[in-house]
Coordinates of C-alpha atoms in Angstrom, one line a residue:
X139 CA -120.2 -273.4 -141.4
X140 CA -122.1 -270.8 -143.4
X141 CA -120.4 -272.0 -146.6
X142 CA -121.3 -275.6 -145.7
X143 CA -124.9 -274.8 -145.1
X144 CA -125.3 -272.7 -148.2
X145 CA -123.5 -275.1 -150.6
X146 CA -126.7 -277.1 -151.4
X147 CA -128.9 -274.1 -151.7
X148 CA -131.8 -272.8 -149.6
X149 CA -133.5 -275.1 -147.1
X150 CA -137.1 -275.3 -148.1
X151 CA -140.0 -277.1 -146.5
X152 CA -143.2 -278.0 -148.4
X153 CA -146.3 -279.5 -146.9
X154 CA -149.0 -281.8 -148.4
X155 CA -152.1 -282.6 -146.3
X156 CA -154.7 -285.2 -147.4
X157 CA -157.9 -285.9 -145.6
X158 CA -160.5 -288.7 -146.0
X159 CA -163.7 -289.2 -144.1
X160 CA -166.7 -291.6 -144.2
X161 CA -169.9 -290.9 -142.3
X162 CA -173.1 -292.9 -141.8
X163 CA -176.2 -292.3 -139.8
X164 CA -179.5 -294.0 -139.0
X165 CA -182.5 -292.8 -137.1
X166 CA -186.0 -294.0 -136.3
X167 CA -188.8 -294.2 -133.7
X168 CA -189.5 -296.8 -131.1
X169 CA -192.9 -298.3 -131.9
X170 CA -195.6 -297.6 -129.5
X171 CA -193.8 -294.7 -127.9
X172 CA -192.9 -291.1 -128.6
X173 CA -189.2 -291.9 -128.4
X174 CA -186.7 -291.6 -131.2
X175 CA -183.3 -293.2 -131.7
X176 CA -180.1 -292.2 -133.6
X177 CA -177.1 -294.2 -134.6
X178 CA -174.1 -292.4 -135.9
X179 CA -170.6 -293.5 -137.0
X180 CA -167.6 -292.0 -138.8
X181 CA -164.1 -292.9 -139.8
X182 CA -161.6 -290.3 -140.7
X183 CA -157.9 -290.4 -141.7
X184 CA -155.4 -287.7 -142.5
X185 CA -151.9 -287.8 -143.8
X186 CA -149.5 -284.9 -143.4
X187 CA -146.3 -285.1 -145.5
X188 CA -143.4 -282.7 -144.8
X189 CA -140.7 -282.6 -147.5
X190 CA -137.5 -280.7 -146.5
X191 CA -134.8 -280.0 -149.1
X192 CA -131.3 -278.5 -148.8
X193 CA -130.2 -280.7 -145.9
X194 CA -126.7 -282.2 -145.5
X195 CA -125.8 -285.6 -144.0
X196 CA -123.4 -285.1 -141.1
X197 CA -121.8 -288.5 -141.7
X198 CA -121.3 -288.0 -145.4
X199 CA -119.9 -284.5 -145.2
X200 CA -117.6 -285.7 -142.4
X201 CA -116.2 -288.4 -144.7
X202 CA -115.6 -285.7 -147.4
X203 CA -113.8 -283.5 -145.0
X204 CA -111.8 -286.4 -143.5
X205 CA -110.8 -287.7 -146.9
X206 CA -112.6 -291.0 -146.5
X207 CA -115.4 -290.5 -148.9
X208 CA -115.8 -293.3 -151.5
X209 CA -118.9 -292.6 -153.5
X210 CA -119.7 -293.2 -157.2
X211 CA -123.1 -292.3 -158.6
X212 CA -124.9 -290.8 -161.6
X213 CA -123.3 -287.4 -161.0
X214 CA -119.8 -288.9 -160.9
X215 CA -117.4 -289.8 -158.1
X216 CA -116.7 -288.2 -154.7
X217 CA -113.6 -289.8 -153.2
X218 CA -110.9 -288.8 -150.8
X219 CA -110.4 -285.2 -150.0
X220 CA -112.9 -284.1 -152.6
X221 CA -113.6 -280.6 -151.3
X222 CA -111.6 -277.9 -149.6
X223 CA -114.0 -275.9 -147.4
X224 CA -111.4 -273.1 -147.1
X225 CA -111.0 -272.8 -150.9
X226 CA -113.0 -271.1 -153.6
X227 CA -114.3 -274.3 -155.2
X228 CA -117.9 -275.4 -154.8
X229 CA -118.8 -278.9 -153.7
X230 CA -118.7 -281.1 -156.8
X231 CA -122.0 -282.4 -158.3
X232 CA -121.1 -285.9 -157.2
X233 CA -120.3 -284.8 -153.6
X234 CA -123.5 -282.8 -153.5
X235 CA -125.3 -286.0 -154.6
X236 CA -123.5 -288.0 -151.9
X237 CA -123.8 -285.5 -149.0
X238 CA -127.1 -283.8 -149.9
X239 CA -130.4 -285.0 -148.4
X240 CA -134.1 -284.4 -149.0
X241 CA -136.0 -285.4 -145.9
X242 CA -139.6 -286.8 -146.1
X243 CA -141.5 -287.1 -142.8
X244 CA -145.0 -288.5 -142.7
X245 CA -147.7 -288.1 -140.0
X246 CA -150.7 -290.4 -140.2
X247 CA -153.8 -289.8 -138.0
X248 CA -157.1 -291.6 -137.8
X249 CA -160.3 -291.5 -135.7
X250 CA -163.2 -293.9 -135.4
X251 CA -166.5 -292.7 -133.7
X252 CA -169.7 -294.6 -133.0
X253 CA -172.5 -293.1 -131.0
X254 CA -176.1 -294.2 -130.2
X255 CA -178.8 -292.2 -128.5
X256 CA -182.4 -292.5 -127.4
X257 CA -184.4 -289.3 -126.7
X258 CA -187.9 -288.0 -126.3
X259 CA -190.6 -287.2 -123.7
X260 CA -190.8 -289.6 -120.8
X261 CA -194.0 -288.5 -119.1
X262 CA -196.2 -285.4 -118.8
X263 CA -195.9 -282.9 -115.9
X264 CA -198.3 -279.9 -115.3
X265 CA -195.8 -277.6 -116.8
X266 CA -195.0 -279.8 -119.8
X267 CA -193.3 -283.0 -120.8
X268 CA -190.3 -284.3 -118.9
X269 CA -187.8 -285.1 -121.7
X270 CA -184.6 -287.1 -121.6
X271 CA -181.8 -288.3 -123.7
X272 CA -179.4 -291.1 -123.0
X273 CA -176.6 -292.5 -125.0
X274 CA -173.2 -294.2 -125.4
X275 CA -170.3 -293.6 -127.6
X276 CA -166.9 -295.1 -128.5
X277 CA -164.0 -293.1 -129.9
X278 CA -160.6 -294.3 -130.9
X279 CA -157.9 -291.9 -132.1
X280 CA -154.4 -292.9 -133.2
X281 CA -151.4 -291.3 -134.9
X282 CA -148.1 -292.4 -136.2
X283 CA -145.3 -289.9 -136.9
X284 CA -142.4 -291.3 -139.0
X285 CA -139.6 -288.8 -139.5
X286 CA -137.1 -289.3 -142.3
X287 CA -134.2 -291.6 -141.4
X288 CA -131.8 -288.7 -141.6
X289 CA -133.7 -287.0 -138.7
X290 CA -134.2 -290.2 -136.7
X291 CA -130.5 -291.0 -136.7
X292 CA -129.4 -287.5 -135.9
X293 CA -127.6 -287.3 -139.2
X294 CA -129.1 -283.9 -140.2
X295 CA -127.0 -280.8 -140.0
X296 CA -129.9 -278.4 -140.7
X297 CA -132.8 -279.9 -138.8
X298 CA -131.3 -281.8 -135.9
X299 CA -132.7 -285.0 -134.2
X300 CA -136.4 -285.8 -134.3
X301 CA -137.8 -289.0 -132.8
X302 CA -140.5 -291.2 -134.2
X303 CA -143.7 -291.2 -132.3
X304 CA -147.0 -293.0 -132.2
X305 CA -149.9 -293.4 -129.8
X306 CA -153.5 -294.5 -129.5
X307 CA -156.3 -293.4 -127.2
X308 CA -159.6 -295.1 -126.7
X309 CA -162.7 -293.6 -124.9
X310 CA -165.9 -295.3 -123.9
X311 CA -168.7 -293.0 -122.7
X312 CA -172.2 -293.1 -121.3
X313 CA -174.2 -290.0 -120.9
X314 CA -177.7 -288.7 -120.0
X315 CA -179.6 -285.5 -119.9
X316 CA -183.0 -284.5 -118.6
X317 CA -185.2 -281.5 -119.1
X318 CA -187.7 -280.9 -116.3
X319 CA -190.4 -278.1 -116.7
X320 CA -191.3 -277.3 -113.1
X321 CA -193.7 -274.4 -113.4
X322 CA -195.5 -272.6 -116.2
X323 CA -198.0 -269.8 -116.6
X324 CA -198.3 -269.0 -112.9
X325 CA -197.8 -265.7 -111.1
X326 CA -194.0 -264.9 -111.1
X327 CA -193.3 -268.2 -112.8
X328 CA -194.3 -267.8 -116.5
X329 CA -191.6 -270.5 -117.0
X330 CA -189.2 -272.4 -114.6
X331 CA -187.2 -275.2 -116.1
X332 CA -184.2 -277.3 -115.0
X333 CA -181.8 -279.0 -117.4
X334 CA -179.2 -281.5 -116.0
X335 CA -176.7 -283.7 -117.6
X336 CA -174.0 -286.3 -116.7
X337 CA -171.3 -288.0 -118.6
X338 CA -168.9 -290.8 -117.6
X339 CA -165.8 -291.2 -119.8
X340 CA -163.5 -294.2 -119.5
X341 CA -160.2 -293.2 -121.1
X342 CA -157.7 -296.0 -121.8
X343 CA -154.9 -293.6 -120.7
X344 CA -156.5 -291.8 -117.8
X345 CA -159.2 -294.0 -116.4
X346 CA -162.7 -292.9 -115.4
X347 CA -163.7 -289.2 -115.6
X348 CA -167.0 -287.7 -114.3
X349 CA -168.4 -284.5 -115.8
X350 CA -171.8 -282.9 -115.3
X351 CA -173.9 -279.8 -115.6
X352 CA -177.0 -278.1 -114.3
X353 CA -178.9 -275.2 -115.9
X354 CA -181.9 -273.3 -114.5
X355 CA -184.1 -270.9 -116.5
X356 CA -186.8 -268.7 -115.0
X357 CA -189.2 -266.3 -116.6
X358 CA -190.9 -264.4 -113.7
X359 CA -192.7 -262.0 -116.1
X360 CA -193.0 -262.0 -119.8
X361 CA -190.3 -259.4 -120.6
X362 CA -187.7 -260.8 -118.2
X363 CA -185.8 -264.1 -118.7
X364 CA -183.2 -265.2 -116.1
X365 CA -180.7 -268.1 -116.4
X366 CA -177.9 -269.7 -114.5
X367 CA -175.6 -272.7 -115.0
X368 CA -173.0 -274.8 -113.2
X369 CA -170.7 -277.4 -114.9
X370 CA -167.6 -279.5 -114.4
X371 CA -165.8 -280.4 -117.6
X372 CA -162.5 -281.8 -118.7
X373 CA -160.1 -281.4 -121.6
X374 CA -158.1 -284.5 -122.3
X375 CA -154.5 -284.1 -123.6
X376 CA -154.3 -284.6 -127.3
X377 CA -152.2 -287.5 -128.8
X378 CA -149.7 -284.9 -129.8
X379 CA -149.4 -283.6 -126.2
X380 CA -148.9 -287.2 -125.0
X381 CA -146.9 -288.9 -127.7
X382 CA -145.7 -286.3 -130.1
X383 CA -142.1 -286.4 -131.3
X384 CA -139.4 -285.3 -128.8
X385 CA -136.1 -283.7 -129.7
X386 CA -132.8 -284.0 -127.9
X387 CA -130.4 -281.1 -127.8
X388 CA -128.3 -278.9 -125.6
X389 CA -130.7 -276.8 -123.5
X390 CA -129.7 -273.5 -121.9
X391 CA -129.6 -273.1 -118.2
X392 CA -127.5 -269.9 -117.9
X393 CA -124.3 -269.5 -115.9
X394 CA -123.4 -268.8 -112.3
X395 CA -123.6 -267.4 -109.8
X396 CA -127.3 -266.6 -110.2
X397 CA -128.1 -269.2 -112.9
X398 CA -126.5 -272.4 -114.2
X399 CA -126.2 -275.5 -112.1
X400 CA -127.2 -274.7 -108.5
X401 CA -124.9 -277.4 -107.2
X402 CA -121.7 -275.8 -108.7
X403 CA -119.1 -274.0 -106.7
X404 CA -119.8 -270.3 -106.7
X405 CA -123.6 -270.7 -107.1
X406 CA -125.7 -268.4 -104.9
X407 CA -127.6 -271.5 -103.8
X408 CA -124.6 -273.1 -102.1
X409 CA -123.8 -269.9 -100.1
X410 CA -127.3 -268.9 -99.0
X411 CA -129.2 -269.6 -95.9
X412 CA -130.3 -273.0 -97.2
X413 CA -126.8 -274.2 -98.2
X414 CA -127.0 -277.3 -96.1
X415 CA -130.4 -278.3 -97.7
X416 CA -129.0 -277.5 -101.1
X417 CA -126.0 -279.8 -100.4
X418 CA -128.3 -282.6 -99.3
X419 CA -130.4 -282.2 -102.4
X420 CA -127.4 -282.2 -104.7
X421 CA -126.1 -285.4 -103.0
X422 CA -129.6 -287.0 -103.3
X423 CA -129.6 -286.2 -107.0
X424 CA -126.4 -288.2 -107.6
X425 CA -123.4 -285.9 -107.1
X426 CA -120.7 -288.0 -105.3
X427 CA -119.9 -286.7 -101.8
X428 CA -116.2 -286.7 -102.6
X429 CA -116.8 -284.4 -105.6
X430 CA -119.3 -282.0 -104.1
X431 CA -116.8 -279.7 -102.4
X432 CA -115.1 -278.9 -105.7
X433 CA -117.9 -279.6 -108.2
X434 CA -117.9 -277.1 -111.0
X435 CA -120.0 -276.8 -114.2
X436 CA -118.6 -274.0 -116.5
X437 CA -120.9 -274.0 -119.5
X438 CA -124.4 -272.7 -120.0
X439 CA -126.1 -275.7 -121.5
X440 CA -126.9 -279.3 -120.5
X441 CA -128.2 -282.3 -122.5
X442 CA -131.9 -282.1 -122.6
X443 CA -135.2 -283.4 -124.0
X444 CA -138.0 -281.3 -125.2
X445 CA -141.5 -282.2 -126.5
X446 CA -144.5 -284.3 -125.4
X447 CA -145.2 -285.8 -122.0
X448 CA -146.9 -289.3 -121.7
X449 CA -147.7 -288.5 -118.1
X450 CA -150.1 -285.6 -118.7
X451 CA -153.5 -285.8 -117.2
X452 CA -156.8 -284.1 -118.2
X453 CA -157.4 -280.4 -117.5
X454 CA -160.4 -279.9 -115.2
X455 CA -162.7 -276.8 -115.4
X456 CA -165.4 -275.6 -113.1
X457 CA -167.7 -273.0 -114.6
X458 CA -170.7 -271.1 -113.3
X459 CA -172.6 -268.3 -114.8
X460 CA -175.8 -266.3 -114.3
X461 CA -177.6 -263.5 -116.1
X462 CA -180.8 -262.4 -117.8
X463 CA -182.4 -261.1 -120.9
X464 CA -184.8 -258.1 -120.9
X465 CA -187.1 -257.8 -123.9
X466 CA -189.7 -255.1 -123.1
X467 CA -192.5 -254.7 -125.6
X468 CA -193.4 -251.0 -125.6
X469 CA -196.4 -249.9 -127.6
X470 CA -194.3 -247.3 -129.3
X471 CA -192.9 -248.3 -132.7
X472 CA -189.7 -246.6 -131.8
X473 CA -189.0 -248.9 -128.8
X474 CA -190.8 -252.1 -129.9
X475 CA -187.6 -253.9 -130.9
X476 CA -185.5 -253.5 -127.8
X477 CA -183.5 -256.1 -125.9
X478 CA -180.7 -256.2 -123.3
X479 CA -178.8 -259.2 -122.0
X480 CA -176.2 -259.3 -119.2
X481 CA -174.4 -262.4 -118.0
X482 CA -171.6 -263.0 -115.4
X483 CA -169.2 -265.9 -115.9
X484 CA -166.5 -267.5 -113.8
X485 CA -164.2 -270.3 -115.1
X486 CA -161.5 -272.0 -113.1
X487 CA -159.2 -274.5 -114.7
X488 CA -156.8 -276.8 -112.7
X489 CA -153.9 -278.8 -114.0
X490 CA -153.8 -276.7 -117.2
X491 CA -151.3 -278.0 -119.7
X492 CA -148.4 -275.6 -120.6
X493 CA -144.8 -275.6 -121.6
X494 CA -142.0 -275.1 -119.2
X495 CA -138.3 -274.5 -120.0
X496 CA -135.5 -276.2 -118.2
X497 CA -134.2 -272.8 -117.2
X498 CA -137.5 -272.5 -115.2
X499 CA -137.5 -276.0 -113.9
X500 CA -133.9 -276.3 -112.5
X501 CA -133.9 -273.2 -110.2
X502 CA -137.3 -274.1 -108.8
X503 CA -136.1 -277.6 -107.9
X504 CA -133.8 -275.7 -105.6
X505 CA -136.7 -273.5 -104.3
X506 CA -135.5 -270.3 -106.0
X507 CA -138.8 -268.6 -105.3
X508 CA -139.2 -269.9 -101.8
X509 CA -142.4 -271.8 -102.6
X510 CA -141.7 -274.4 -105.4
X511 CA -139.8 -276.9 -103.2
X512 CA -139.6 -275.6 -99.6
X513 CA -138.6 -279.1 -98.3
X514 CA -135.8 -279.4 -100.9
X515 CA -137.2 -282.9 -101.7
X516 CA -135.5 -284.8 -104.6
X517 CA -139.0 -286.2 -105.3
X518 CA -140.4 -282.7 -106.0
X519 CA -142.2 -282.4 -109.4
X520 CA -139.5 -280.1 -110.7
X521 CA -136.6 -282.2 -109.3
X522 CA -137.9 -285.4 -110.9
X523 CA -137.1 -283.9 -114.3
X524 CA -133.3 -283.5 -113.5
X525 CA -131.0 -286.6 -114.0
X526 CA -127.3 -286.6 -113.1
X527 CA -124.4 -288.8 -114.0
X528 CA -123.5 -290.7 -110.8
X529 CA -119.8 -290.6 -111.6
X530 CA -119.3 -286.9 -112.5
X531 CA -122.4 -285.4 -110.9
X532 CA -123.1 -283.4 -114.0
X533 CA -126.7 -283.2 -115.4
X534 CA -127.0 -286.0 -117.9
X535 CA -130.5 -285.1 -118.9
X536 CA -133.0 -282.3 -118.2
X537 CA -136.6 -282.6 -119.3
X538 CA -138.6 -279.6 -120.5
X539 CA -141.8 -279.5 -122.4
X540 CA -145.5 -280.0 -121.5
X541 CA -146.7 -280.3 -117.9
X542 CA -149.9 -280.1 -115.8
X543 CA -148.5 -277.2 -113.7
X544 CA -150.9 -274.3 -114.2
X545 CA -154.1 -273.0 -112.8
X546 CA -156.1 -270.0 -114.0
X547 CA -159.3 -268.3 -113.2
X548 CA -161.3 -266.1 -115.6
X549 CA -164.3 -264.0 -114.7
X550 CA -166.2 -261.2 -116.3
X551 CA -169.4 -259.8 -117.6
X552 CA -170.8 -260.1 -121.2
X553 CA -173.5 -257.6 -122.3
X554 CA -175.5 -257.2 -125.5
X555 CA -177.9 -254.4 -126.4
X556 CA -180.1 -254.4 -129.5
X557 CA -182.4 -251.6 -130.7
X558 CA -184.1 -251.4 -134.1
X559 CA -186.9 -249.3 -135.6
X560 CA -188.3 -248.1 -138.9
X561 CA -187.6 -244.4 -139.7
X562 CA -191.3 -243.9 -140.0
X563 CA -191.3 -244.1 -136.2
X564 CA -189.6 -240.7 -136.0
X565 CA -191.9 -239.1 -138.6
X566 CA -190.2 -240.0 -141.8
X567 CA -191.8 -241.9 -144.8
X568 CA -192.5 -245.6 -144.4
X569 CA -190.2 -246.1 -147.5
X570 CA -187.3 -244.4 -145.8
X571 CA -185.9 -247.6 -144.4
X572 CA -184.8 -248.7 -140.9
X573 CA -182.0 -248.3 -138.4
X574 CA -180.6 -250.9 -136.1
X575 CA -178.1 -250.4 -133.2
X576 CA -176.2 -253.3 -131.8
X577 CA -173.6 -253.1 -128.9
X578 CA -171.7 -256.0 -127.5
X579 CA -169.5 -255.3 -124.5
X580 CA -167.2 -257.7 -122.6
X581 CA -165.7 -256.7 -119.3
X582 CA -162.8 -258.8 -118.0
X583 CA -162.7 -258.6 -114.2
X584 CA -160.3 -261.5 -113.4
X585 CA -157.6 -263.3 -115.4
X586 CA -155.6 -265.0 -112.6
X587 CA -152.8 -267.2 -113.7
X588 CA -150.4 -269.4 -111.7
X589 CA -148.1 -270.8 -114.4
X590 CA -145.8 -272.8 -112.2
X591 CA -146.1 -274.9 -109.0
X592 CA -145.8 -272.7 -106.0
X593 CA -145.4 -269.5 -108.2
X594 CA -147.2 -266.3 -107.2
X595 CA -150.6 -265.7 -108.7
X596 CA -151.2 -262.5 -110.6
X597 CA -154.4 -261.0 -112.1
X598 CA -153.6 -260.2 -115.7
X599 CA -156.9 -258.5 -116.4
X600 CA -156.1 -255.1 -117.9
X601 CA -152.5 -256.0 -118.9
X602 CA -150.6 -257.0 -122.0
X603 CA -147.4 -258.9 -122.4
X604 CA -148.0 -262.2 -120.6
X605 CA -147.8 -265.1 -123.0
X606 CA -147.4 -268.1 -120.7
X607 CA -149.8 -270.8 -119.6
X608 CA -153.3 -269.5 -119.7
X609 CA -153.0 -268.3 -123.2
X610 CA -152.9 -265.0 -124.9
X611 CA -150.8 -261.9 -124.7
X612 CA -153.4 -259.1 -124.3
X613 CA -156.2 -259.1 -121.7
X614 CA -158.0 -255.8 -122.0
X615 CA -160.6 -255.1 -119.3
X616 CA -163.1 -253.8 -121.9
X617 CA -163.8 -254.8 -125.5
X618 CA -166.8 -253.1 -127.0
X619 CA -168.2 -253.5 -130.5
X620 CA -170.8 -251.0 -131.7
X621 CA -172.6 -251.5 -135.0
X622 CA -175.1 -249.1 -136.7
X623 CA -176.9 -250.5 -139.7
X624 CA -179.2 -248.8 -142.2
X625 CA -181.4 -251.0 -144.4
X626 CA -183.9 -250.3 -147.1
X627 CA -185.3 -252.4 -149.9
X628 CA -182.4 -254.9 -150.4
X629 CA -179.7 -252.4 -149.4
X630 CA -177.8 -252.6 -146.2
X631 CA -175.1 -250.2 -145.0
X632 CA -173.3 -250.7 -141.7
X633 CA -170.5 -249.1 -139.6
X634 CA -168.7 -251.0 -136.9
X635 CA -166.7 -249.3 -134.2
X636 CA -164.3 -251.7 -132.3
X637 CA -162.9 -250.4 -129.0
X638 CA -160.1 -252.0 -127.0
X639 CA -159.4 -250.5 -123.6
X640 CA -155.8 -249.5 -122.6
X641 CA -153.5 -251.9 -120.7
X642 CA -150.5 -251.7 -118.5
X643 CA -147.6 -254.0 -119.3
X644 CA -147.6 -257.3 -117.3
X645 CA -144.1 -256.5 -116.0
X646 CA -145.7 -254.0 -113.6
X647 CA -147.7 -256.8 -111.9
X648 CA -144.5 -258.5 -110.6
X649 CA -142.6 -255.2 -110.2
X650 CA -144.5 -252.0 -109.6
X651 CA -141.4 -250.0 -110.4
X652 CA -141.2 -251.4 -113.9
X653 CA -141.1 -248.8 -116.7
X654 CA -142.1 -251.2 -119.5
X655 CA -144.7 -249.3 -121.5
X656 CA -148.2 -250.5 -121.8
X657 CA -150.7 -250.2 -124.6
X658 CA -153.1 -247.2 -125.2
X659 CA -156.7 -247.5 -126.0
X660 CA -157.3 -248.7 -129.6
X661 CA -160.3 -247.9 -131.9
X662 CA -161.0 -249.4 -135.3
X663 CA -163.7 -248.4 -137.9
X664 CA -165.1 -251.0 -140.4
X665 CA -167.6 -250.3 -143.2
X666 CA -169.8 -252.8 -145.0
X667 CA -172.4 -252.6 -147.8
X668 CA -174.7 -255.3 -149.2
X669 CA -177.1 -255.0 -152.1
X670 CA -179.6 -257.6 -153.3
X671 CA -179.2 -257.8 -157.1
X672 CA -182.3 -260.0 -157.3
X673 CA -184.0 -262.8 -155.2
X674 CA -181.0 -265.1 -155.8
X675 CA -177.9 -263.0 -155.8
X676 CA -176.4 -260.3 -153.6
X677 CA -173.3 -258.2 -153.9
X678 CA -171.2 -257.1 -150.9
X679 CA -168.1 -255.0 -150.3
X680 CA -166.4 -253.4 -147.4
X681 CA -163.3 -252.1 -145.8
X682 CA -161.7 -253.1 -142.4
X683 CA -159.5 -250.8 -140.4
X684 CA -160.6 -247.8 -142.3
X685 CA -158.0 -245.5 -140.8
X686 CA -155.2 -248.0 -141.4
X687 CA -154.2 -248.0 -137.8
X688 CA -150.9 -249.9 -137.1
X689 CA -150.8 -252.4 -134.2
X690 CA -149.2 -251.4 -130.9
X691 CA -145.8 -252.4 -129.8
X692 CA -145.9 -254.9 -126.9
X693 CA -142.5 -255.6 -125.3
X694 CA -141.3 -259.2 -125.0
X695 CA -144.1 -260.6 -127.1
X696 CA -143.8 -262.7 -130.3
X697 CA -143.7 -260.4 -133.4
X698 CA -143.7 -257.5 -130.9
X699 CA -147.5 -257.3 -130.9
X700 CA -150.6 -259.4 -130.4
X701 CA -152.1 -260.5 -133.7
X702 CA -155.0 -262.2 -131.9
X703 CA -156.2 -258.8 -130.5
X704 CA -155.0 -256.2 -132.9
X705 CA -155.2 -255.8 -136.7
X706 CA -151.7 -256.5 -138.1
X707 CA -152.7 -256.3 -141.8
X708 CA -153.8 -252.7 -141.9
X709 CA -156.5 -251.4 -144.1
X710 CA -158.0 -254.1 -146.2
X711 CA -160.9 -254.3 -148.8
X712 CA -163.1 -257.2 -149.8
X713 CA -165.8 -258.0 -152.3
X714 CA -168.3 -260.8 -152.1
X715 CA -171.1 -262.4 -154.2
X716 CA -173.7 -264.5 -152.5
X717 CA -176.1 -266.9 -154.2
X718 CA -179.2 -268.5 -152.8
X719 CA -180.5 -271.8 -154.3

């Protein structure tokens, strides 16, 4: 096989992406009113071409090996037993021409958008104008993926089977928003304002969806500004999630007694306390009653399908937050530029889209965790993805891929502190320049994830290693960035300290006795300098990760680390030139 795959050289993929877009817009005012209107439209199209060289036609190379090849072309002839795979000869140029393939797959996507809005003050209130905005829009998105015929017909040795795919989604929306100033310039209510919005979206694939928000801002005294918000939002599945190409292949399910087909003789499922319920479920799925007592399945894979899912529904998020900004105005020049903001947030997402493997789906159909299918119902969400041959009882198709199985809750506190002053405030010359301190701190209190139906929920805040539904590998409780900047007459020098708190490995959440190592605290130092050459041009240079700190090892994670959280490049330098026109 190695000789066969290498005979046509390396398998190389190249990509060509083209994008076109046209945009128009009109705006104006409604005569006799203070209202304005906007009309906006756009059309965009992209084409993604993937060319794959070095592939081999399964049918053609089979003809060569069977001695049935009968090809004549520019490179010569390839007939009969034209190649001995056990010999030292290479495939002849004519047989390479006959059996070799260059695959070209094309993905076309387009989007049309039209939106119209009317906005402005509606009428005056004692605290100011009540303003509104209303509008409607229409969006249509489509894509068409056309894989090369070698891939569509499962004739590729190197790349396997890939199905063609296409889909269209249309959305009609109406929306409105209102800004209501309630109080102003009264004791303990320097400002009190409510902002509310509503949107109805009619999806051609999901039907009507309601989303809304409400924000409250309150300034009791001049230095203190308080705010809070509540919203319900959705994220519709993309066309790729819904209609993207699927592949058919042998999918792993493991082997008995603890894995493999739960219905097979010797499986722990057949001998446990729920053996009678397991038998009933196996029979309901299609295993003949006469076969069940001796039914065996001795290999570790089954025919399966992987990829998109046209039955996905929108994810739904509920979010609330509250916090405030303190900007005291002390008479001292040293503390005149001082501000502090603190905000708490809580986000809960239901029906989150994530990928599930068949090796996760199959055991949960048989209630492996005690919660996924306690009634052993063949109509359970996991069981509906398992299909059996009614004659043999074997799994004829198992479906893995994308599903709306997950929920997760994220909560924490974001804080920002700013302080700046001229050095003359501490007794130095007015020409000595200025210092500025900026600190942003994020505290993650909750990152609860339930990745599967009925699975236990863990709080991954302060842990690393989880890469399932909910996103991300590392979830440090603290991330703090502290910047100190000195500026003077067109010159700016800054030092940034990035701190990431230590984390335990996520294995310890499910098993307190786990010895999988976590991650220590990490600190990075970045330096930056900018200098104004004149009024139009400035020169900048800097270094990131000054100490060239290597990323930590995170067990069982892709690339053995987390490139989204840690610096995987090492020390790097950059130079920039900026121009103002």
